[in-house]
Tab-separated table of C-alpha atoms and ligand atoms in Angstrom:
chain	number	residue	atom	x	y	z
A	138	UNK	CA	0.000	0.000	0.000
A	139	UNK	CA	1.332	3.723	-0.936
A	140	UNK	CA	2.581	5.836	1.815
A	141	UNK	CA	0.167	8.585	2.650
A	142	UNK	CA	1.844	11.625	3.071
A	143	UNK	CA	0.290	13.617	5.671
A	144	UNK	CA	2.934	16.597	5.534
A	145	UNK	CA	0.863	18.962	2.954
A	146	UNK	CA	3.425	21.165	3.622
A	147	UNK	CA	6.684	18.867	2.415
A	148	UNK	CA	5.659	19.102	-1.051
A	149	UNK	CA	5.294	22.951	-1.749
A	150	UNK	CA	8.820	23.514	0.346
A	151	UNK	CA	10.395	21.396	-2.210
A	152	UNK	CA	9.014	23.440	-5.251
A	153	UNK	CA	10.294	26.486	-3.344
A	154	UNK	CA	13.558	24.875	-3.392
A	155	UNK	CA	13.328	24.299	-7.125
A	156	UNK	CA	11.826	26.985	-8.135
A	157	UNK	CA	12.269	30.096	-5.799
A	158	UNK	CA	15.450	32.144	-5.631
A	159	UNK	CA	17.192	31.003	-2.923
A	160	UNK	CA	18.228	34.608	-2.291
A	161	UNK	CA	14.418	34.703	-0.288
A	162	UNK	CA	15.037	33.911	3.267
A	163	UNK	CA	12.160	32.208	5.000
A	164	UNK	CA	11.597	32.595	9.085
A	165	UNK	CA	9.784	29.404	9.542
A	166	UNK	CA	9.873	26.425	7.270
A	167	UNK	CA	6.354	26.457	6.776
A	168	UNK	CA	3.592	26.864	4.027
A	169	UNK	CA	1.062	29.180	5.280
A	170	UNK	CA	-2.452	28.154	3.543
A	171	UNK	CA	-4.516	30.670	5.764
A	172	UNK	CA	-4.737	33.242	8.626
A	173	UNK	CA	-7.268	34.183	10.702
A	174	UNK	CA	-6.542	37.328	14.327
A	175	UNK	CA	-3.839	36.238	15.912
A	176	UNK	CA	-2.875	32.852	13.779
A	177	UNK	CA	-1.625	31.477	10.709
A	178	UNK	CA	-2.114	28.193	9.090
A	179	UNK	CA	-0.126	25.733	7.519
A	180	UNK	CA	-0.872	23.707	4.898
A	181	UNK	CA	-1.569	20.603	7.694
A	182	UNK	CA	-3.691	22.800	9.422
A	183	UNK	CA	-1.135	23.572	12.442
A	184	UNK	CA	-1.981	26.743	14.144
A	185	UNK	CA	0.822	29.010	14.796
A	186	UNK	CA	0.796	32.291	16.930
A	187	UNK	CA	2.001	34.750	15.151
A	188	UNK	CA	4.095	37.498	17.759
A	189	UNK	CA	5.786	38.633	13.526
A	190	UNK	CA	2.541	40.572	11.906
A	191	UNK	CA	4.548	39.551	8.287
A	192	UNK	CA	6.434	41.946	10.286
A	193	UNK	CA	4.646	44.822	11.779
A	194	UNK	CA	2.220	44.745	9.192
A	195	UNK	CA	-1.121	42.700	10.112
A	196	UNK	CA	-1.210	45.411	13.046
A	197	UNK	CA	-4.943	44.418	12.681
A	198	UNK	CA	-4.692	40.854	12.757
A	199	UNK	CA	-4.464	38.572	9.605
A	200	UNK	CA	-7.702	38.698	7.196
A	201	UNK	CA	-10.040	41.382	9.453
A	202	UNK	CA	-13.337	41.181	8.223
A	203	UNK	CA	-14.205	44.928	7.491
A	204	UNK	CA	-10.345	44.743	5.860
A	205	UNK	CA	-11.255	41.549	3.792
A	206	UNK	CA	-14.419	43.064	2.426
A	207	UNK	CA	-13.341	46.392	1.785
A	208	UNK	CA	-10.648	44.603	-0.196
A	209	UNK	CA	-13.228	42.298	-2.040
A	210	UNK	CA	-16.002	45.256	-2.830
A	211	UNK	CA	-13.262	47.091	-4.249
A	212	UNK	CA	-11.890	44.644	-6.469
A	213	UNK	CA	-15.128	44.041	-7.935
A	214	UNK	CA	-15.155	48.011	-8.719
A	215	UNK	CA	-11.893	49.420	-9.964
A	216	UNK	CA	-8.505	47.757	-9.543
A	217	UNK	CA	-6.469	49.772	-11.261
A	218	UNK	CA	-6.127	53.207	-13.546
A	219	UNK	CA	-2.540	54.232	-12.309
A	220	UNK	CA	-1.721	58.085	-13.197
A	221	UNK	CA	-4.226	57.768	-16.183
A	222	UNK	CA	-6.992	59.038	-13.754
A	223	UNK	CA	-7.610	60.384	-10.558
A	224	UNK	CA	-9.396	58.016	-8.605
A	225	UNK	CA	-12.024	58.464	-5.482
A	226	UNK	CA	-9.988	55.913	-2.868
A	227	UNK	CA	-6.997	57.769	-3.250
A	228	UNK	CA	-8.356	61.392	-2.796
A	229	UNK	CA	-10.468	59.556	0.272
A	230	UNK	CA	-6.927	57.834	1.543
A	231	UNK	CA	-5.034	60.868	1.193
A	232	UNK	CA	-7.403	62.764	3.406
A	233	UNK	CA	-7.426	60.676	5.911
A	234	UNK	CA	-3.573	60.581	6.162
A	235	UNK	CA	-3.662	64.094	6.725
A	236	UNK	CA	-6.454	64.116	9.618
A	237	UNK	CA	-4.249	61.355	11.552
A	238	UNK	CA	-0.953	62.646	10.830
A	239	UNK	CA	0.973	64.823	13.274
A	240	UNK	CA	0.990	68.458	12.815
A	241	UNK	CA	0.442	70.396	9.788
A	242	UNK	CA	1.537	67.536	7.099
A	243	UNK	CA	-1.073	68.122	4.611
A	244	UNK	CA	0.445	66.715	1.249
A	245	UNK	CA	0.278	62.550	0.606
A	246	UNK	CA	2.210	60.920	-2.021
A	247	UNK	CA	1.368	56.948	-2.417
A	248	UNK	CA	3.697	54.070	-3.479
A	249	UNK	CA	3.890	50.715	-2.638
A	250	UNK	CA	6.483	49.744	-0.211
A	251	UNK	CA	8.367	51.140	2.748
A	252	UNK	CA	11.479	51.297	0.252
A	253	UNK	CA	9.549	53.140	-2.988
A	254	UNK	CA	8.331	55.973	0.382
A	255	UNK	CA	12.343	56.397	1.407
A	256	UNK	CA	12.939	56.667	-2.021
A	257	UNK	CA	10.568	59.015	-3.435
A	258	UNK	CA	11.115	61.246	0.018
A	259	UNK	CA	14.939	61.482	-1.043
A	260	UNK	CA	14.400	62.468	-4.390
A	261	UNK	CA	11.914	65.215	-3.124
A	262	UNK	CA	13.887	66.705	-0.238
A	263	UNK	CA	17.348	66.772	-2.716
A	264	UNK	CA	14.917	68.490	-5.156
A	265	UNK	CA	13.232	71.061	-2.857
A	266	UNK	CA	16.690	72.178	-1.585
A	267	UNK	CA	18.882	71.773	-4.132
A	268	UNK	CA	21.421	70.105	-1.692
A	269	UNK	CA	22.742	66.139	-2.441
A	270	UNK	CA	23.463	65.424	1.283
A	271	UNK	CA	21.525	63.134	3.601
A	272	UNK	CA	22.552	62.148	7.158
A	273	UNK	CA	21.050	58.924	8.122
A	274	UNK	CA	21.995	56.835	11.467
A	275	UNK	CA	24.129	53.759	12.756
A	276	UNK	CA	21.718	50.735	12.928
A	277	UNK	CA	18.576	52.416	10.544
A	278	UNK	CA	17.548	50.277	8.166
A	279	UNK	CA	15.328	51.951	5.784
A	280	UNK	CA	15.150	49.222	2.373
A	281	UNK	CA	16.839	46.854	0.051
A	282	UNK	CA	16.875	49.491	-3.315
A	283	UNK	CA	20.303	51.023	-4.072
A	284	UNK	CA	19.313	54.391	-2.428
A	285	UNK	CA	17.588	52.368	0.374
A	286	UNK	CA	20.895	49.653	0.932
A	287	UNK	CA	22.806	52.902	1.345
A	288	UNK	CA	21.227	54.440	3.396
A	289	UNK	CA	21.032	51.462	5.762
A	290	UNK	CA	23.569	50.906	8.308
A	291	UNK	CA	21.875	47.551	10.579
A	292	UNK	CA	24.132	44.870	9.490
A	293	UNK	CA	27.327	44.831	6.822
A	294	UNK	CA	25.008	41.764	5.546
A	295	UNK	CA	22.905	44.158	3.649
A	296	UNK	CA	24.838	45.976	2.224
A	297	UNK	CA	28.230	44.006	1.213
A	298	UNK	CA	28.995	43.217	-2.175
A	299	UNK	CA	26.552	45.851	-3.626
A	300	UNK	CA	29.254	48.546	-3.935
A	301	UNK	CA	29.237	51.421	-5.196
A	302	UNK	CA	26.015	52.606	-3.514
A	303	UNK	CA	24.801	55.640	-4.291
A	304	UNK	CA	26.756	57.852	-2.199
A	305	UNK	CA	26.434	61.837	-0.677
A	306	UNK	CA	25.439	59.667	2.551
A	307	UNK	CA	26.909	60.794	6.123
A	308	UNK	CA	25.966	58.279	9.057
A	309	UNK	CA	25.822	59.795	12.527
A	310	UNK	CA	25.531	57.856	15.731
A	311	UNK	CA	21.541	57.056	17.302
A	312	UNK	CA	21.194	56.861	20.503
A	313	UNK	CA	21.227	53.387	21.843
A	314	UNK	CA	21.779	53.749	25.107
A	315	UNK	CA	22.410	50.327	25.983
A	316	UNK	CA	24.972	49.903	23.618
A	317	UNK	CA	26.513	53.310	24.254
A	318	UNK	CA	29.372	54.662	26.317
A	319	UNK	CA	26.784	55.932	28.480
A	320	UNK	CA	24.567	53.080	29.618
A	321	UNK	CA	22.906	55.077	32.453
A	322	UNK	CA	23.037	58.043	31.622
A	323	UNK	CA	20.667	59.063	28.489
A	324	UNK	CA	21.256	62.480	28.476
A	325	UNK	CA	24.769	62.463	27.790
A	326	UNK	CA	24.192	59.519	25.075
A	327	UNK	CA	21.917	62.426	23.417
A	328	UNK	CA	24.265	65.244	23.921
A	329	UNK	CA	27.414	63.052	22.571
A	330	UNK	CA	24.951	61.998	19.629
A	331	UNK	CA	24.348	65.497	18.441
A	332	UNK	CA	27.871	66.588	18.942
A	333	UNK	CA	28.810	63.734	16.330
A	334	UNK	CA	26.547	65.585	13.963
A	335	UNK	CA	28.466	68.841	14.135
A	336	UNK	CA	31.388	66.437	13.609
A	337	UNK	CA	29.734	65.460	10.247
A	338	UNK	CA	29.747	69.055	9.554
A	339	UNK	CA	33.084	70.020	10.704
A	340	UNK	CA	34.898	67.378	8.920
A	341	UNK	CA	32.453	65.881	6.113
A	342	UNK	CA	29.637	67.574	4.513
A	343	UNK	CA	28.958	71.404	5.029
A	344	UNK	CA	25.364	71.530	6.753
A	345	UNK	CA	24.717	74.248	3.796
A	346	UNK	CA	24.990	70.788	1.513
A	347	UNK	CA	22.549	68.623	3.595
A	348	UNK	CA	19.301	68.470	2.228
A	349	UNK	CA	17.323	65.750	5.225
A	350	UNK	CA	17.864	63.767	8.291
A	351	UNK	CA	16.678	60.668	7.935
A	352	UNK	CA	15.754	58.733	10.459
A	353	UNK	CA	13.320	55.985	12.495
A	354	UNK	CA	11.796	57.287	15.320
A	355	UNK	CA	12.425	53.636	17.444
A	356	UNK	CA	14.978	51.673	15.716
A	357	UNK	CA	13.604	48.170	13.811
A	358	UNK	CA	15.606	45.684	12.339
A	359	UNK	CA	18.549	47.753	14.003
A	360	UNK	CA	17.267	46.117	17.485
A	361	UNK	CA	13.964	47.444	18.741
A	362	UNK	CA	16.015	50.129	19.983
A	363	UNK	CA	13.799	53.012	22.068
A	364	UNK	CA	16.086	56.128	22.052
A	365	UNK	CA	15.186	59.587	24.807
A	366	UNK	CA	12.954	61.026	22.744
A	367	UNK	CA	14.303	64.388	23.514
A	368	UNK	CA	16.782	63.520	20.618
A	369	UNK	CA	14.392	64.455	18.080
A	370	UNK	CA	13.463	68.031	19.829
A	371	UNK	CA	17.548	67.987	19.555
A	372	UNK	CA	17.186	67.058	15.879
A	373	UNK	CA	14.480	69.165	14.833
A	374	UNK	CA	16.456	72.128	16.020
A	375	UNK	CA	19.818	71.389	14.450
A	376	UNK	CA	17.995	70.890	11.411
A	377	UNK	CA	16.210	74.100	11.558
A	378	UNK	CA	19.246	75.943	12.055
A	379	UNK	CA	20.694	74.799	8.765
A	380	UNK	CA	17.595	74.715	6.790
A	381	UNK	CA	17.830	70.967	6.533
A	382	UNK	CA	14.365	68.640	6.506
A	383	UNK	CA	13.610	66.233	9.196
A	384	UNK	CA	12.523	63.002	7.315
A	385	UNK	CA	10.600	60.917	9.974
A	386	UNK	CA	10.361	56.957	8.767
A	387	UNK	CA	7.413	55.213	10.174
A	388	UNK	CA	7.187	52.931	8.142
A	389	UNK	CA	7.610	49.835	11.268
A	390	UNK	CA	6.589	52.361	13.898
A	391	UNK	CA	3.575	53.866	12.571
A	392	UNK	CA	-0.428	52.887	12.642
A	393	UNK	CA	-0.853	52.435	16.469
A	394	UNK	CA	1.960	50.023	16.761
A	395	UNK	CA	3.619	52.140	19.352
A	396	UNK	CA	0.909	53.194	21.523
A	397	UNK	CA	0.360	56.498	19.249
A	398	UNK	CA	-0.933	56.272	16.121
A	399	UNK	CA	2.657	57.662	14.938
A	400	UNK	CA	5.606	56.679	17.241
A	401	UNK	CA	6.637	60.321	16.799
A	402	UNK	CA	4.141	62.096	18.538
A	403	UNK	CA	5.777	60.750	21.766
A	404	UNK	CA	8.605	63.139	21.012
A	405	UNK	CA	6.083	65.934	20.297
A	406	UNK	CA	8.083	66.970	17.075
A	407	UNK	CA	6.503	67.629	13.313
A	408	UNK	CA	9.026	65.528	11.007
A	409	UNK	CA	8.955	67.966	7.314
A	410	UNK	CA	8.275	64.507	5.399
A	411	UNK	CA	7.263	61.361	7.077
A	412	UNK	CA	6.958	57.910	5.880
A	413	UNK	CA	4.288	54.779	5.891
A	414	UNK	CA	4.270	51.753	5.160
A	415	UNK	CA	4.008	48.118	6.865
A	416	UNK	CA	0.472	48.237	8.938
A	417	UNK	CA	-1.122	51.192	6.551
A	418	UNK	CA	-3.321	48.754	4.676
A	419	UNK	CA	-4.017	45.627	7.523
A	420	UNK	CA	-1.882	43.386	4.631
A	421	UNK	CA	-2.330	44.867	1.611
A	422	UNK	CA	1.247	46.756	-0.009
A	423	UNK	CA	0.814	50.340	0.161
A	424	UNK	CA	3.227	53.108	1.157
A	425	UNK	CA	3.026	56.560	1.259
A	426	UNK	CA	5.346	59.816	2.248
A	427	UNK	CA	3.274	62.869	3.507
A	428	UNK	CA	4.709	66.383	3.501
A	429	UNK	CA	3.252	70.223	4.051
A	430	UNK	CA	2.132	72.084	0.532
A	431	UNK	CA	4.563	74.730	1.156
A	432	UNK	CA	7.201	72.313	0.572
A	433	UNK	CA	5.439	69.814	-1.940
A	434	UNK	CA	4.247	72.802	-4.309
A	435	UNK	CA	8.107	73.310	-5.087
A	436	UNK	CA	8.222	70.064	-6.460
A	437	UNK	CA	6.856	70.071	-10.008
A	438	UNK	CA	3.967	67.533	-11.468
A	439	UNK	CA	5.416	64.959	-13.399
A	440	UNK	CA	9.216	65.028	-11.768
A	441	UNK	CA	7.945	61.763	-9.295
A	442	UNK	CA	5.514	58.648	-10.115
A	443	UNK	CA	4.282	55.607	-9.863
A	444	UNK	CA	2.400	52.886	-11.791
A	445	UNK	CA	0.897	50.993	-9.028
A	446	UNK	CA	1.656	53.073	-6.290
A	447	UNK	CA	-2.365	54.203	-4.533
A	448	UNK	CA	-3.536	50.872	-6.240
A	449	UNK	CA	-7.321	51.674	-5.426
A	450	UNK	CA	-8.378	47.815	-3.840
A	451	UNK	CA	-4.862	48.776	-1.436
A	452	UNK	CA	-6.153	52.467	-0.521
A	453	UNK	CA	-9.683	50.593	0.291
A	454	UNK	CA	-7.680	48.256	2.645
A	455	UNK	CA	-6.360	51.413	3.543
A	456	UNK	CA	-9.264	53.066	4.499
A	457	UNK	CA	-10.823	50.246	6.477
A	458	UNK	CA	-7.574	48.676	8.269
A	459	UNK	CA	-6.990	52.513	9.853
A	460	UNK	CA	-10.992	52.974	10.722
A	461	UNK	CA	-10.479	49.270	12.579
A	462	UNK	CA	-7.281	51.067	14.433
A	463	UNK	CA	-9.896	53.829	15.384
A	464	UNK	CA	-13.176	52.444	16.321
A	465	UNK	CA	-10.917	49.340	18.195
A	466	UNK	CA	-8.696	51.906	19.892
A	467	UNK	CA	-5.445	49.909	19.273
A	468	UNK	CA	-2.984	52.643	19.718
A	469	UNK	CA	-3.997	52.631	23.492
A	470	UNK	CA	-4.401	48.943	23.677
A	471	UNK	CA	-0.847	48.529	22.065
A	472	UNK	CA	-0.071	50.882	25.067
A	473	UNK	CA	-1.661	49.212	28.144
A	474	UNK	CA	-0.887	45.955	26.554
A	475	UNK	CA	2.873	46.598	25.897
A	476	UNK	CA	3.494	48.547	28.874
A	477	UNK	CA	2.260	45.624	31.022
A	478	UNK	CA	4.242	43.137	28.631
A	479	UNK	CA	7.329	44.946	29.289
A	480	UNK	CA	6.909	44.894	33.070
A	481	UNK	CA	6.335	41.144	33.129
A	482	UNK	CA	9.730	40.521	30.840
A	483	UNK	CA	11.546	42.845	33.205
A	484	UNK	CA	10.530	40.571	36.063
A	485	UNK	CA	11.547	37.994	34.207
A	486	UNK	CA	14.881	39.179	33.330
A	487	UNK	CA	15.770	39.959	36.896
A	488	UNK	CA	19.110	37.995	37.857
A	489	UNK	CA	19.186	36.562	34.234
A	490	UNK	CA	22.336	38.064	33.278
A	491	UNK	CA	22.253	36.742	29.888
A	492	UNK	CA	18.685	39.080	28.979
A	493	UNK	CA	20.478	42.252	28.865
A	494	UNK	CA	18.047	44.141	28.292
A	495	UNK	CA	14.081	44.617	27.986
A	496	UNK	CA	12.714	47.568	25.931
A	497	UNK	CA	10.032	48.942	23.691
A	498	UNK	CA	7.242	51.591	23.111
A	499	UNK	CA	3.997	50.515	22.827
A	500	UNK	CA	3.909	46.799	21.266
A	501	UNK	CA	7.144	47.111	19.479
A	502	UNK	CA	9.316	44.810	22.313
A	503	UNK	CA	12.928	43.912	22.259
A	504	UNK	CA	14.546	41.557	24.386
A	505	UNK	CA	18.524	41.480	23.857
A	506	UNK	CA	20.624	38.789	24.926
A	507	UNK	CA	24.191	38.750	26.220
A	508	UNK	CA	27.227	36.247	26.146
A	509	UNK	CA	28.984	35.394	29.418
A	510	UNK	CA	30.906	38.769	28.428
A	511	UNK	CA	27.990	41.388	27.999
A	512	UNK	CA	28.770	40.848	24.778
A	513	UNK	CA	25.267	40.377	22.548
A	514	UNK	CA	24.034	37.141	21.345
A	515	UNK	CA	22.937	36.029	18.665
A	516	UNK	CA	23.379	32.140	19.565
A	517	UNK	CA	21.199	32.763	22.123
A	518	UNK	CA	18.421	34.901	20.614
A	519	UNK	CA	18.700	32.228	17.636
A	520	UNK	CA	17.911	29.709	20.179
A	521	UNK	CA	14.735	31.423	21.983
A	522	UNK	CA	13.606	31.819	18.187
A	523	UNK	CA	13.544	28.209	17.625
A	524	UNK	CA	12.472	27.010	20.842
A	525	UNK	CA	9.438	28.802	20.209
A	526	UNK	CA	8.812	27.704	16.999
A	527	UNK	CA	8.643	24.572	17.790
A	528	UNK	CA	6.137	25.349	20.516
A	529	UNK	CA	4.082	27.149	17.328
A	530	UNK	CA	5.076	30.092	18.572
A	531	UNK	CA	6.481	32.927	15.384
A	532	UNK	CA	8.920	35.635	16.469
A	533	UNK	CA	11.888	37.177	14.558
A	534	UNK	CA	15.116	38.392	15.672
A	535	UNK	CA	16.590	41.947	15.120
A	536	UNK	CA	19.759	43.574	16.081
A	537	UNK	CA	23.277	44.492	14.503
A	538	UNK	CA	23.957	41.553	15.500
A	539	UNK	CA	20.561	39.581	15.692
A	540	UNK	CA	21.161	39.699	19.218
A	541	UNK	CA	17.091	40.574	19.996
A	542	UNK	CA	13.857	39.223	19.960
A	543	UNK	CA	11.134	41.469	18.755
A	544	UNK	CA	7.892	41.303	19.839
A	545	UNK	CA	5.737	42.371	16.948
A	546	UNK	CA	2.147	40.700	17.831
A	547	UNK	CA	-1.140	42.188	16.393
A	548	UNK	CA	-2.143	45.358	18.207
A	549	UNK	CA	-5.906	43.340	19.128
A	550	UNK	CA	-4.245	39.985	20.388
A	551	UNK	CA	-6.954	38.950	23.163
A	552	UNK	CA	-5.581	38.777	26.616
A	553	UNK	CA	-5.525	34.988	26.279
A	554	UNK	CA	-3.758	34.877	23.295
A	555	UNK	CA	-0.951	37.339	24.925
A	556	UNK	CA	-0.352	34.985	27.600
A	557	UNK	CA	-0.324	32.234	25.834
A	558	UNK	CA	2.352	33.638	23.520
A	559	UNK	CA	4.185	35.236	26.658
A	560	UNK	CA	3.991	31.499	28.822
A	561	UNK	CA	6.052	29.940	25.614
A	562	UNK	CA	8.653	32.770	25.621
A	563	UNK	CA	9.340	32.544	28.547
A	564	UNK	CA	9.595	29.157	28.926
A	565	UNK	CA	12.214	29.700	25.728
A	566	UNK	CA	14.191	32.125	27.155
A	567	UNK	CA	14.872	29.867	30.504
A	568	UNK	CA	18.349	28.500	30.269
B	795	PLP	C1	11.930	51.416	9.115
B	795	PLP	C2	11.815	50.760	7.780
B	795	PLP	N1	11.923	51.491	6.675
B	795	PLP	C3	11.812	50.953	5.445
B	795	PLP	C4	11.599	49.601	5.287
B	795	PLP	C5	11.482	49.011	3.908
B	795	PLP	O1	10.185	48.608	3.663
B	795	PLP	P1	9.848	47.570	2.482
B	795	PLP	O2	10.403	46.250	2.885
B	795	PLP	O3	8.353	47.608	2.387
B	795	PLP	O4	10.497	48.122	1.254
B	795	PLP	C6	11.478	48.788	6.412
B	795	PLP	C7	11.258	47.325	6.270
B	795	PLP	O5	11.450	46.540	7.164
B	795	PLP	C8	11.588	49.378	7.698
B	795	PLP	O6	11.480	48.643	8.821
């Protein structure tokens, strides 16, 4: 008698081996077939708890109904026109932006992915001014373009063997206090950071040459790293000085993820441009940059665009992923729930020398792990990663030297499904 093979799954991961560019890196070893809140799928039906959100995007939870059949009436309307026409769900989608963005940005521009935003925000803030420079930061990550592999700094891994990158780049330090030469005292990590800028200026680019600051207002794939946010009151100001723009990327910080709707309204500053992405559209690719007319209206029609970018079924998603944000108040439940997250893992870390440290805003949550020298970890975060994957639980690692855990779950996990995903952590991370 044949041999039934009961692992749907076996099949499909050998035609990805076949047939998919091995250049792809996977997480988990899994087919996903569907997802549903909190969980995904696989192709045997396994459930697995997903603590990823496809990485801070499903901030909503995977396949929301109002998301799904905003998604489905759309598709049955208009997909696509592109530039050809203007079209009703962008104008709608670019209105809303502006009522939920900070401050007085009042000019959208939609693409469709975190990268295509960076992008297009470069080539407008080089434009506007008519200076090459941008500053970006030590452990930003900001895309996987040319422009966007330059301008991130996380790992060498990204970025080696893809020389020459476009250049007129100047990396200054972020402050990661852990990490720093000031591990208790934030303050003087901040002052030290914006002296290094003035370095930049003394010794590399003339501040009269930069046209933007870019940077993420908590660090992602650089570690979950939660700087004072008096560094971007710090910011703002030496960029107002010099007439430089303050490019804001939210792109794995924004849409209620850290207990704001925009992780920079805890810092209380207006970024010139910011950026979108990730959990705009509850799955769907969309990304947009938003900006103030004064500074958009120098920028002439026709010198940016897009073919897909404001693709009508994703500005639909759009729409109805950010009213489920609203009417489910998930900013402040990503802030009671994270905030009493954090505590627990802090408990837990106590006399665990090998957690260095436990840190986040909101639901964004990093847990970084030491050697038996302080030095980080990634053996050990690697390990915690698997241990919970085989108890169906689905985090990713982050860190210059995937040294963290990031806790990424969706923003309306119930309480039950929190500690369920919290009991197998922890449980991982006992050595
Ligand atoms: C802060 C930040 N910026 C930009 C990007 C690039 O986004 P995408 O992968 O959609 O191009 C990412 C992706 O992880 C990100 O975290």
């Amino acid at each position: 008698m044949a041999m039934v093979d009961t692992n749907k799954n076996q099949a499909y991961l050998q035609w990805d081996d076949e047939f998919v560019n091995p250049v792809l890196a996977r997480t988990a070893r899994i087919v996903a077939e569907k997802a549903k809140g909190s969980y995904i799928y696989d192709m045997n039906g396994e459930a697995y708890l997903d603590f990823s959100t496809g990485i801070a995007v499903n901030n909503v939870g995977h396949c929301h109904p109002k998301v799904v059949e905003a998604v489905q009436k759309q598709a049955a309307e208009l997909m696509h026109t592109s530039v050809v026409t203007h079209h009703k769900r962008y104008i709608e989608l670019a209105k809303k932006l502006v009522e939920i963005a900070p401050g007085g940005l009042n000019s959208v521009f939609l693409a469709n992915s975190g990268a295509e935003a960076v992008e297009g925000a470069i080539k407008m803030a080089r434009y506007i001014t008519g200076r090459p420079g941008i500053i970006n930061f030590k452990g930003s990550f900001h895309g996987r373009t040319l422009m966007t592999t330059a301008l991130t700094t996380s790992k060498l891994y990204y970025r080696e063997r893809y020389e020459p990158l476009p250049g007129s780049i100047f990396t200054a330090p972020f402050p990661y206090v852990f990490r720093s030469h000031f591990p208790n005292n934030p303050e003087a990590c901040v002052d030290e950071c914006i002296k290094q800028i003035d370095v930049l200026f003394n010794q590399f680019i003339h501040p009269e040459q930069v046209a933007a600051f870019l940077v993420e207002p908590v660090q992602g794939e650089g570690g979950y790293v939660v700087p004072p946010m008096n560094f971007f009151s710090r910011l703002k100001e030496t960029a107002d000085k010099h007439g430089i723009l303050l490019i804001v990327d939210e792109v794995q910080t924004g849409f209620g993820r850290t207990g704001k709707m925009f992780a920079i309204e805890h810092a209380g500053v207006e970024p010139d441009i910011m950026l979108m992405a990730k959990g705009i559209a509850g799955g769907m690719p969309l990304s947009a940059f938003i900006s103030r007319k004064e500074l958009t209206s120098k920028w002439p029609a026709g010198r940016h665009g897009t073919t897909f970018g404001g693709n009508p079924v994703s500005c639909a998603a759009a729409l109805a992923a950010i009213g489920v944000i609203e009417e489910e108040k998930l900013a402040d439940r990503a802030a009671k729930l994270g905030a009493q997250i954090i505590e627990r893992l802090k408990n837990f870390a106590k006399g665990k020398s090998y957690i260095g440290e436990v840190r986040g805003l909101g639901l964004m949550i990093g847990v970084e792990f030491n050697d038996a020298e302080g030095n980080p970890s990634k053996e050990l975060a690697e390990k915690v990663a698997a241990r919970c994957f085989e108890n169906k639980l689905l985090v990713l690692t982050c860190g210059n030297h995937g040294q963290v855990i990031r806790l990424i779950p969706p923003l309306n996990m119930s309480d039950k499904e929190c500690e369920e995903g919290l009991s197998i952590l922890e449980k991982a991370m006992t050595f």
